[in-house]
Amino acid sequence: MRRALEDYYRDGKPPWDSGVTPPELVALVEGSGALMPGQALELGCGTGTNAVYLARKGWRVAAVDLVDRAVRQAREKAAAAGVDVPVVCGDATRLDEVGLPGPYDLFFDLSCYCGIPPHRRDAYAAGLTERAVPGARLLMFGYGPGAFDDTFSGVTADELRSRFTGWHLADVTPGTNAVPTFWFTLHRAAAT
């Protein structure tokens, strides 16, 4: 998987990197009932478009991506925007190894999780859960199963419900892509 991602960045602009912050994230940050700025972690940040957006909106943002070239571009984008966004190169399923301890109020994932092999997805969910404040949000965009010619890509609501224990799947909104896609919103259980 890493090699395929590196190839996209080496060959030019990856198809998922539009340079435009998705309206779903904008609505969460600026819409009615907008979240108060806090600590945010972007998983699979690519060239940093969304991390920079969040930082400009008052969030303290950290970001991680698996591809070194993407991390360098994200750091350059943050510097050019004049925002402080620590961007680390690492595996979103191994957050203990990348030095992003949190805690976080918001997690943003634009098709990172759905490309993780199933045997590593529990580690991803556990890493977020360990770093989530009570009431934290996870906004995740994912491709549905069968969107690609492989045996593991894709994510379903049922899978998220079973893997993210201590979280509530609050919303599933179909995407507008030619293949099945979804926006998932999860809430971490509040402290009792």
PDB file of N, CA, C and O in Angstrom, residues 113-115 121 140-146 152-160 164 180 182 184:
ATOM      1  N   TYR A 113      -8.437   5.502   6.661  1.00  0.00           N
ATOM      2  CA  TYR A 113      -8.860   4.246   7.277  1.00  0.00           C
ATOM      3  C   TYR A 113      -9.273   3.210   6.245  1.00  0.00           C
ATOM      4  O   TYR A 113      -8.916   2.036   6.353  1.00  0.00           O
ATOM      5  N   CYS A 114     -10.026   3.620   5.239  1.00  0.00           N
ATOM      6  CA  CYS A 114     -10.581   2.648   4.295  1.00  0.00           C
ATOM      7  C   CYS A 114      -9.504   1.970   3.452  1.00  0.00           C
ATOM      8  O   CYS A 114      -9.767   0.934   2.841  1.00  0.00           O
ATOM      9  N   GLY A 115      -8.286   2.508   3.442  1.00  0.00           N
ATOM     10  CA  GLY A 115      -7.184   1.877   2.720  1.00  0.00           C
ATOM     11  C   GLY A 115      -6.260   1.064   3.602  1.00  0.00           C
ATOM     12  O   GLY A 115      -5.294   0.478   3.117  1.00  0.00           O
ATOM     13  N   ARG A 121      -6.666  -2.412  11.363  1.00  0.00           N
ATOM     14  CA  ARG A 121      -7.711  -1.436  11.670  1.00  0.00           C
ATOM     15  C   ARG A 121      -8.044  -1.347  13.165  1.00  0.00           C
ATOM     16  O   ARG A 121      -8.406  -0.280  13.648  1.00  0.00           O
ATOM     17  N   MET A 140     -14.958  11.029   9.210  1.00  0.00           N
ATOM     18  CA  MET A 140     -14.224  10.123   8.326  1.00  0.00           C
ATOM     19  C   MET A 140     -14.927  10.006   6.977  1.00  0.00           C
ATOM     20  O   MET A 140     -16.129   9.764   6.913  1.00  0.00           O
ATOM     21  N   PHE A 141     -14.147  10.155   5.910  1.00  0.00           N
ATOM     22  CA  PHE A 141     -14.632   9.873   4.560  1.00  0.00           C
ATOM     23  C   PHE A 141     -14.059   8.527   4.164  1.00  0.00           C
ATOM     24  O   PHE A 141     -12.866   8.275   4.349  1.00  0.00           O
ATOM     25  N   GLY A 142     -14.899   7.666   3.604  1.00  0.00           N
ATOM     26  CA  GLY A 142     -14.405   6.358   3.198  1.00  0.00           C
ATOM     27  C   GLY A 142     -15.116   5.821   1.979  1.00  0.00           C
ATOM     28  O   GLY A 142     -16.282   6.130   1.726  1.00  0.00           O
ATOM     29  N   TYR A 143     -14.381   5.021   1.243  1.00  0.00           N
ATOM     30  CA  TYR A 143     -14.943   4.302   0.106  1.00  0.00           C
ATOM     31  C   TYR A 143     -15.640   3.055   0.612  1.00  0.00           C
ATOM     32  O   TYR A 143     -15.203   2.431   1.572  1.00  0.00           O
ATOM     33  N   GLY A 144     -16.714   2.704  -0.046  1.00  0.00           N
ATOM     34  CA  GLY A 144     -17.420   1.480   0.303  1.00  0.00           C
ATOM     35  C   GLY A 144     -16.680   0.266  -0.228  1.00  0.00           C
ATOM     36  O   GLY A 144     -15.828   0.371  -1.116  1.00  0.00           O
ATOM     37  N   PRO A 145     -16.977  -0.910   0.317  1.00  0.00           N
ATOM     38  CA  PRO A 145     -16.363  -2.138  -0.177  1.00  0.00           C
ATOM     39  C   PRO A 145     -16.635  -2.309  -1.673  1.00  0.00           C
ATOM     40  O   PRO A 145     -17.702  -1.965  -2.169  1.00  0.00           O
ATOM     41  N   GLY A 146     -15.664  -2.815  -2.380  1.00  0.00           N
ATOM     42  CA  GLY A 146     -15.814  -3.065  -3.802  1.00  0.00           C
ATOM     43  C   GLY A 146     -15.547  -1.872  -4.691  1.00  0.00           C
ATOM     44  O   GLY A 146     -15.681  -1.957  -5.910  1.00  0.00           O
ATOM     45  N   PHE A 152      -9.404  -5.648   0.200  1.00  0.00           N
ATOM     46  CA  PHE A 152      -9.528  -5.101   1.549  1.00  0.00           C
ATOM     47  C   PHE A 152     -10.022  -3.668   1.638  1.00  0.00           C
ATOM     48  O   PHE A 152     -10.480  -3.240   2.697  1.00  0.00           O
ATOM     49  N   SER A 153      -9.927  -2.880   0.581  1.00  0.00           N
ATOM     50  CA  SER A 153     -10.331  -1.473   0.670  1.00  0.00           C
ATOM     51  C   SER A 153     -11.813  -1.350   0.956  1.00  0.00           C
ATOM     52  O   SER A 153     -12.608  -2.202   0.575  1.00  0.00           O
ATOM     53  N   GLY A 154     -12.151  -0.272   1.594  1.00  0.00           N
ATOM     54  CA  GLY A 154     -13.547   0.021   1.859  1.00  0.00           C
ATOM     55  C   GLY A 154     -13.883  -0.086   3.331  1.00  0.00           C
ATOM     56  O   GLY A 154     -13.160  -0.681   4.115  1.00  0.00           O
ATOM     57  N   VAL A 155     -14.994   0.546   3.682  1.00  0.00           N
ATOM     58  CA  VAL A 155     -15.440   0.562   5.069  1.00  0.00           C
ATOM     59  C   VAL A 155     -16.968   0.618   5.088  1.00  0.00           C
ATOM     60  O   VAL A 155     -17.579   1.158   4.169  1.00  0.00           O
ATOM     61  N   THR A 156     -17.538   0.036   6.122  1.00  0.00           N
ATOM     62  CA  THR A 156     -18.987   0.064   6.304  1.00  0.00           C
ATOM     63  C   THR A 156     -19.317   0.602   7.690  1.00  0.00           C
ATOM     64  O   THR A 156     -18.492   0.581   8.598  1.00  0.00           O
ATOM     65  N   ALA A 157     -20.558   1.039   7.847  1.00  0.00           N
ATOM     66  CA  ALA A 157     -21.030   1.509   9.144  1.00  0.00           C
ATOM     67  C   ALA A 157     -20.958   0.393  10.183  1.00  0.00           C
ATOM     68  O   ALA A 157     -20.547   0.621  11.329  1.00  0.00           O
ATOM     69  N   ASP A 158     -21.333  -0.814   9.793  1.00  0.00           N
ATOM     70  CA  ASP A 158     -21.296  -1.935  10.741  1.00  0.00           C
ATOM     71  C   ASP A 158     -19.872  -2.193  11.232  1.00  0.00           C
ATOM     72  O   ASP A 158     -19.667  -2.486  12.417  1.00  0.00           O
ATOM     73  N   GLU A 159     -18.902  -2.090  10.341  1.00  0.00           N
ATOM     74  CA  GLU A 159     -17.519  -2.292  10.768  1.00  0.00           C
ATOM     75  C   GLU A 159     -17.100  -1.231  11.774  1.00  0.00           C
ATOM     76  O   GLU A 159     -16.474  -1.533  12.794  1.00  0.00           O
ATOM     77  N   LEU A 160     -17.433   0.024  11.516  1.00  0.00           N
ATOM     78  CA  LEU A 160     -17.062   1.095  12.441  1.00  0.00           C
ATOM     79  C   LEU A 160     -17.722   0.897  13.798  1.00  0.00           C
ATOM     80  O   LEU A 160     -17.089   1.108  14.840  1.00  0.00           O
ATOM     81  N   PHE A 164     -14.914   0.518  16.749  1.00  0.00           N
ATOM     82  CA  PHE A 164     -14.755   1.709  17.585  1.00  0.00           C
ATOM     83  C   PHE A 164     -15.608   1.582  18.844  1.00  0.00           C
ATOM     84  O   PHE A 164     -16.619   2.255  18.999  1.00  0.00           O
ATOM     85  N   PRO A 180     -19.235   3.916  -4.601  1.00  0.00           N
ATOM     86  CA  PRO A 180     -19.828   4.120  -3.276  1.00  0.00           C
ATOM     87  C   PRO A 180     -18.844   4.770  -2.296  1.00  0.00           C
ATOM     88  O   PRO A 180     -17.737   4.274  -2.089  1.00  0.00           O
ATOM     89  N   PHE A 182     -18.847   7.314   1.578  1.00  0.00           N
ATOM     90  CA  PHE A 182     -19.660   7.724   2.721  1.00  0.00           C
ATOM     91  C   PHE A 182     -18.868   8.684   3.602  1.00  0.00           C
ATOM     92  O   PHE A 182     -17.651   8.587   3.703  1.00  0.00           O
ATOM     93  N   PHE A 184     -18.758   9.470   7.560  1.00  0.00           N
ATOM     94  CA  PHE A 184     -19.139   8.897   8.850  1.00  0.00           C
ATOM     95  C   PHE A 184     -18.782   9.898   9.941  1.00  0.00           C
ATOM     96  O   PHE A 184     -17.678  10.451   9.947  1.00  0.00           O
TER      97      PHE A 184
END
